[in-house]
Short mmCIF file of C-alpha atoms in Angstrom, two decimals:
data_model
loop_
_atom_site.label_atom_id
_atom_site.label_comp_id
_atom_site.label_asym_id
_atom_site.label_seq_id
_atom_site.Cartn_x
_atom_site.Cartn_y
_atom_site.Cartn_z
CA LEU A 191 -11.92 -12.52 -7.62
CA GLY A 192 -9.10 -14.13 -5.25
CA LEU A 193 -9.43 -17.39 -7.41
CA ALA A 194 -9.14 -15.78 -10.78
CA ILE A 195 -6.11 -13.74 -9.63
CA ASP A 196 -4.66 -17.29 -8.40
CA ARG A 197 -5.13 -18.62 -11.93
CA ILE A 198 -3.58 -15.73 -13.36
CA ALA A 199 -0.42 -15.75 -11.27
CA LYS A 200 0.09 -19.25 -12.21
CA GLN A 201 -0.01 -18.83 -15.66
CA LEU A 202 2.74 -16.28 -15.35
CA GLY A 203 5.10 -18.78 -13.19
CA ALA A 204 4.00 -18.25 -9.53
CA ARG A 205 4.08 -21.82 -7.82
CA GLY A 206 1.72 -20.91 -4.92
CA SER A 207 0.56 -18.27 -2.87
CA SER A 208 2.22 -17.16 0.18
CA PHE A 209 -0.85 -15.80 1.80
CA ALA A 210 -4.92 -16.07 1.00
CA ALA A 211 -5.47 -13.25 -0.99
CA ILE A 212 -7.25 -10.17 0.26
CA THR A 213 -10.22 -9.11 -1.98
CA GLY A 214 -12.11 -6.61 -0.10
CA SER A 215 -14.96 -4.71 -2.33
CA GLY A 216 -16.92 -1.76 -0.80
CA PRO A 217 -17.52 -1.85 3.17
CA ASN A 218 -15.53 -5.18 3.17
CA GLY A 219 -12.55 -3.32 2.03
CA ALA A 220 -12.68 -1.46 5.70
CA LEU A 221 -11.53 -4.62 7.15
CA PRO A 222 -7.84 -4.77 6.70
CA HIS A 223 -7.79 -8.45 6.21
CA HIS A 224 -11.02 -9.42 4.75
CA GLN A 225 -10.40 -12.15 2.37
CA TRP A 226 -14.00 -13.10 0.82
CA ALA A 227 -17.81 -13.07 1.24
CA ARG A 228 -20.00 -15.47 -0.20
CA GLY A 229 -22.72 -14.04 -2.67
CA LYS A 230 -21.09 -10.33 -2.62
CA ARG A 231 -20.61 -8.89 -5.98
CA ILE A 232 -18.34 -6.11 -7.07
CA VAL A 233 -20.41 -3.43 -8.46
CA PRO A 234 -19.15 -0.42 -10.61
CA GLY A 235 -18.08 2.62 -8.18
CA ASP A 236 -16.89 -0.21 -5.52
CA MET A 237 -13.31 0.58 -4.10
CA VAL A 238 -11.40 -2.60 -4.16
CA VAL A 239 -8.65 -3.65 -1.97
CA LEU A 240 -6.24 -6.08 -3.67
CA ASP A 241 -3.80 -7.72 -1.35
CA ILE A 242 -1.50 -10.80 -3.06
CA GLY A 243 1.56 -12.50 -3.13
CA TYR A 244 2.85 -15.43 -4.25
CA TYR A 245 6.16 -17.87 -4.44
CA PHE A 246 7.88 -18.14 -7.89
CA ASP A 247 11.10 -20.56 -7.64
CA GLU A 248 11.95 -23.16 -4.87
CA GLY A 249 13.44 -21.51 -2.12
CA ASP A 250 12.23 -18.02 -3.41
CA PHE A 251 11.27 -15.64 -0.75
CA ALA A 252 7.44 -14.70 -0.48
CA THR A 253 6.14 -11.61 -2.27
CA ASP A 254 3.66 -9.21 -1.28
CA MET A 255 1.57 -6.19 -3.01
CA THR A 256 -1.51 -4.54 -2.51
CA ARG A 257 -3.18 -1.85 -4.49
CA THR A 258 -6.87 -0.20 -4.33
CA VAL A 259 -8.70 0.58 -7.36
CA LEU A 260 -12.03 1.58 -8.80
CA ALA A 261 -14.42 -0.96 -10.02
CA GLY A 262 -15.94 -0.42 -13.29
CA ARG A 263 -14.04 0.89 -16.49
CA ASN A 264 -16.55 4.01 -16.55
CA ALA A 265 -16.94 4.47 -13.10
CA LYS A 266 -16.60 7.73 -11.72
CA PRO A 267 -15.28 8.11 -8.05
CA LYS A 268 -17.07 10.24 -5.43
CA PRO A 269 -14.87 12.89 -3.71
CA LEU A 270 -14.53 11.09 -0.11
CA GLN A 271 -13.39 8.25 -2.17
CA ARG A 272 -10.63 10.23 -4.09
CA GLU A 273 -9.71 12.14 -0.72
CA ILE A 274 -8.84 9.27 1.51
CA TYR A 275 -6.81 7.63 -1.63
CA THR A 276 -5.00 10.61 -2.10
CA LEU A 277 -3.88 10.89 1.73
CA VAL A 278 -2.85 7.21 1.47
CA LEU A 279 -0.78 7.80 -1.65
CA ARG A 280 0.95 10.67 -0.08
CA ALA A 281 2.16 8.86 2.91
CA PHE A 282 3.09 6.14 0.71
CA LEU A 283 5.17 8.11 -1.29
CA ARG A 284 6.53 10.14 1.79
CA GLN A 285 7.69 6.63 3.39
CA PHE A 286 9.03 5.44 0.02
CA PHE A 287 11.12 8.03 -0.69
CA VAL A 288 12.79 8.47 2.45
CA HIS A 289 16.83 9.60 2.39
CA ALA A 290 18.47 8.68 5.73
CA ARG A 291 22.05 8.67 6.79
CA PRO A 292 23.15 4.97 8.06
CA GLY A 293 22.41 4.37 11.48
CA THR A 294 20.24 6.96 11.74
CA LEU A 295 16.74 5.77 10.83
CA LYS A 296 14.66 3.81 13.19
CA ALA A 297 11.53 1.77 12.08
CA CYS A 298 9.41 4.21 14.28
CA GLU A 299 10.52 7.14 12.49
CA LEU A 300 9.52 5.50 9.16
CA ASP A 301 6.19 4.65 10.45
CA ARG A 302 5.85 8.34 11.69
CA LEU A 303 6.42 9.62 8.35
CA GLY A 304 3.34 8.19 6.65
CA ARG A 305 0.96 7.97 9.73
CA SER A 306 1.46 11.60 10.61
CA LEU A 307 -0.33 12.76 7.47
CA LEU A 308 -3.41 9.92 7.92
CA THR A 309 -4.52 11.44 11.57
CA ARG A 310 -6.30 14.02 9.47
CA ALA A 311 -8.58 11.50 8.29
CA GLU A 312 -9.85 10.94 11.37
CA THR A 313 -12.43 13.81 11.20
CA LEU A 314 -13.87 12.01 8.00
CA GLY A 315 -14.83 8.87 10.05
CA PHE A 316 -11.61 7.05 8.54
CA LYS A 317 -8.65 5.52 10.63
CA PHE A 318 -5.41 3.63 10.19
CA LEU A 319 -5.45 0.26 11.87
CA HIS A 320 -2.14 -1.36 11.85
CA GLY A 321 1.50 -0.61 11.33
CA THR A 322 3.09 0.68 8.06
CA GLY A 323 5.14 -2.06 7.43
CA HIS A 324 6.43 -5.76 8.09
CA GLY A 325 9.57 -7.82 7.60
CA LEU A 326 9.54 -10.21 4.41
CA GLY A 327 11.39 -13.45 4.02
CA ILE A 328 10.30 -17.09 3.55
CA ASN A 329 7.18 -16.14 5.01
CA ASP A 330 4.99 -13.24 4.12
CA HIS A 331 5.28 -11.91 7.76
CA GLU A 332 8.72 -11.86 9.19
CA LEU A 333 7.72 -10.19 12.62
CA ALA A 334 11.22 -10.10 13.61
CA LEU A 335 10.99 -6.50 12.05
CA THR A 336 7.54 -4.40 12.19
CA ILE A 337 7.47 -0.73 10.89
CA SER A 338 5.24 0.61 13.76
CA PRO A 339 4.99 3.17 16.62
CA LYS A 340 6.95 0.94 18.97
CA SER A 341 9.61 -0.33 17.09
CA ARG A 342 13.03 1.02 17.82
CA VAL A 343 14.75 -1.17 15.44
CA THR A 344 17.46 0.72 13.64
CA LEU A 345 16.79 0.00 9.69
CA ARG A 346 20.27 -0.91 7.65
CA ALA A 347 21.06 -1.48 4.26
CA GLY A 348 19.93 -4.87 2.86
CA TYR A 349 16.77 -4.88 5.26
CA CYS A 350 13.48 -6.12 3.27
CA TYR A 351 10.23 -5.03 4.60
CA SER A 352 7.23 -3.57 3.24
CA ILE A 353 5.62 -0.32 3.20
CA GLU A 354 1.87 -0.06 3.33
CA PRO A 355 -0.19 2.65 4.96
CA GLY A 356 -3.97 2.42 4.74
CA LEU A 357 -7.21 4.03 5.57
CA TYR A 358 -10.40 2.33 6.66
CA ALA A 359 -13.81 3.51 7.28
CA LEU A 360 -15.13 3.25 11.05
CA ARG A 361 -18.73 1.53 10.99
CA GLU A 362 -19.73 4.13 13.87
CA SER A 363 -18.77 6.77 11.84
CA VAL A 364 -19.34 6.11 8.35
CA GLU A 365 -22.74 4.64 6.95
CA GLU A 366 -22.11 0.93 5.82
CA LYS A 367 -23.24 1.93 2.10
CA ASP A 368 -20.44 4.40 1.99
CA ALA A 369 -17.57 2.82 3.84
CA PHE A 370 -14.57 1.63 2.23
CA GLY A 371 -10.93 0.97 2.76
CA VAL A 372 -7.85 1.80 1.05
CA ARG A 373 -4.45 0.56 1.27
CA LEU A 374 -1.16 0.68 -1.03
CA GLU A 375 1.88 -1.70 -0.31
CA ASP A 376 5.15 -2.36 -2.12
CA ILE A 377 8.00 -4.56 -0.81
CA VAL A 378 11.00 -2.77 -0.68
CA VAL A 379 14.93 -3.18 -0.04
CA LEU A 380 16.55 -0.69 1.89
CA GLN A 381 19.90 0.37 -0.11
CA GLN A 382 22.73 2.41 0.37
CA HIS A 383 23.85 5.02 -2.43
CA HIS A 384 26.32 7.32 -2.26
CA GLY A 385 26.22 7.36 1.78
CA TRP A 386 22.55 7.71 1.86
CA LEU A 387 19.90 4.88 2.72
CA MET A 388 17.23 4.61 0.11
CA HIS A 389 14.26 2.19 -0.91
CA THR A 390 14.09 0.35 -3.88
CA SER A 391 10.54 -1.23 -4.87
CA MET A 392 10.81 -5.32 -5.52
CA ALA A 393 8.02 -4.87 -8.00
CA PRO A 394 6.72 -1.01 -8.73
CA CYS A 395 3.09 -0.56 -10.23
CA PRO A 396 1.04 2.22 -11.17
CA PHE A 397 -1.65 3.75 -9.29
CA GLU A 398 -5.35 4.15 -10.02
CA GLU A 399 -5.09 7.43 -11.32
CA ARG A 400 -8.99 8.02 -11.05
CA LEU A 401 -8.85 8.04 -7.47
CA ILE A 402 -6.00 10.80 -7.18
CA ASP A 403 -6.90 14.42 -6.50
CA PHE A 404 -3.67 15.83 -7.97
CA ASP A 405 -5.09 19.31 -6.01
CA GLN A 406 -4.30 17.66 -2.94
CA LEU A 407 -0.68 16.75 -3.85
CA ASP A 408 1.92 19.65 -3.07
CA LEU A 409 5.08 19.95 -5.15
CA GLU A 410 6.84 17.59 -3.30
CA SER A 411 4.17 14.93 -3.70
CA ARG A 412 3.59 15.72 -7.54
CA GLU A 413 7.78 15.20 -8.03
CA ARG A 414 7.73 11.97 -5.77
CA TYR A 415 4.94 10.80 -7.71
CA ALA A 416 6.36 11.46 -10.95
CA ARG A 417 9.51 9.49 -10.17
CA TYR A 418 7.49 6.63 -8.74
CA LEU A 419 5.97 6.08 -12.22
CA GLU A 420 9.22 6.17 -14.05
CA LEU A 421 10.40 2.76 -12.36
CA SER A 422 7.98 0.94 -14.05
CA PRO A 423 6.18 2.92 -17.22
CA GLN A 424 5.35 -0.26 -19.04
CA VAL A 425 2.65 -1.39 -16.33
CA SER A 426 -0.65 0.41 -16.10
CA VAL A 427 -3.69 -0.43 -13.51
#
């Protein structure tokens, strides 16, 4: 799958990947940095984590994006798949639509906005295993800036970083046949508008609607979801 994505990216003008594509399906998706497994076939009903990034023009910054999809055009998601995916989506939307006055938003506080929603998944055997973001520049990971519980960096207009909450099945809590992972990631730029800091996505892309349990979305989350879709209505998953 990763090789197929590389071919498509190059047809669209990419001159090379900014990191080895992460393509984890089923239980392999529960490994945040899984790349590929010889002989592993994607089957209908698998959750598939796709984390890709490319360089396009000489001197360009790296790109990075993650979406989790359900394999199989006619596949129906399991209730647990929808519940976990929807939790991650809510966390993503909460972080993406942050509004803060300049000088008041620290990286650890942005991390907490998403992470606080994900702790409830531990009772289901899933856990968040990394920070909710990293800096981006010439390299895919510019670690002078991380969005994590320990980062005290004050985020300022012009900063570029990822927002990427995720949940991953813990092997000791979830049977391997039922294990999967979910991660959603955009690269954002923090910009100032009318005295407020807000995020702009570098490449907005819709989500896997089959995996969204809209009954889990409160009114605020529904409004945020609709606003996000308006950013890129011509793209579909």
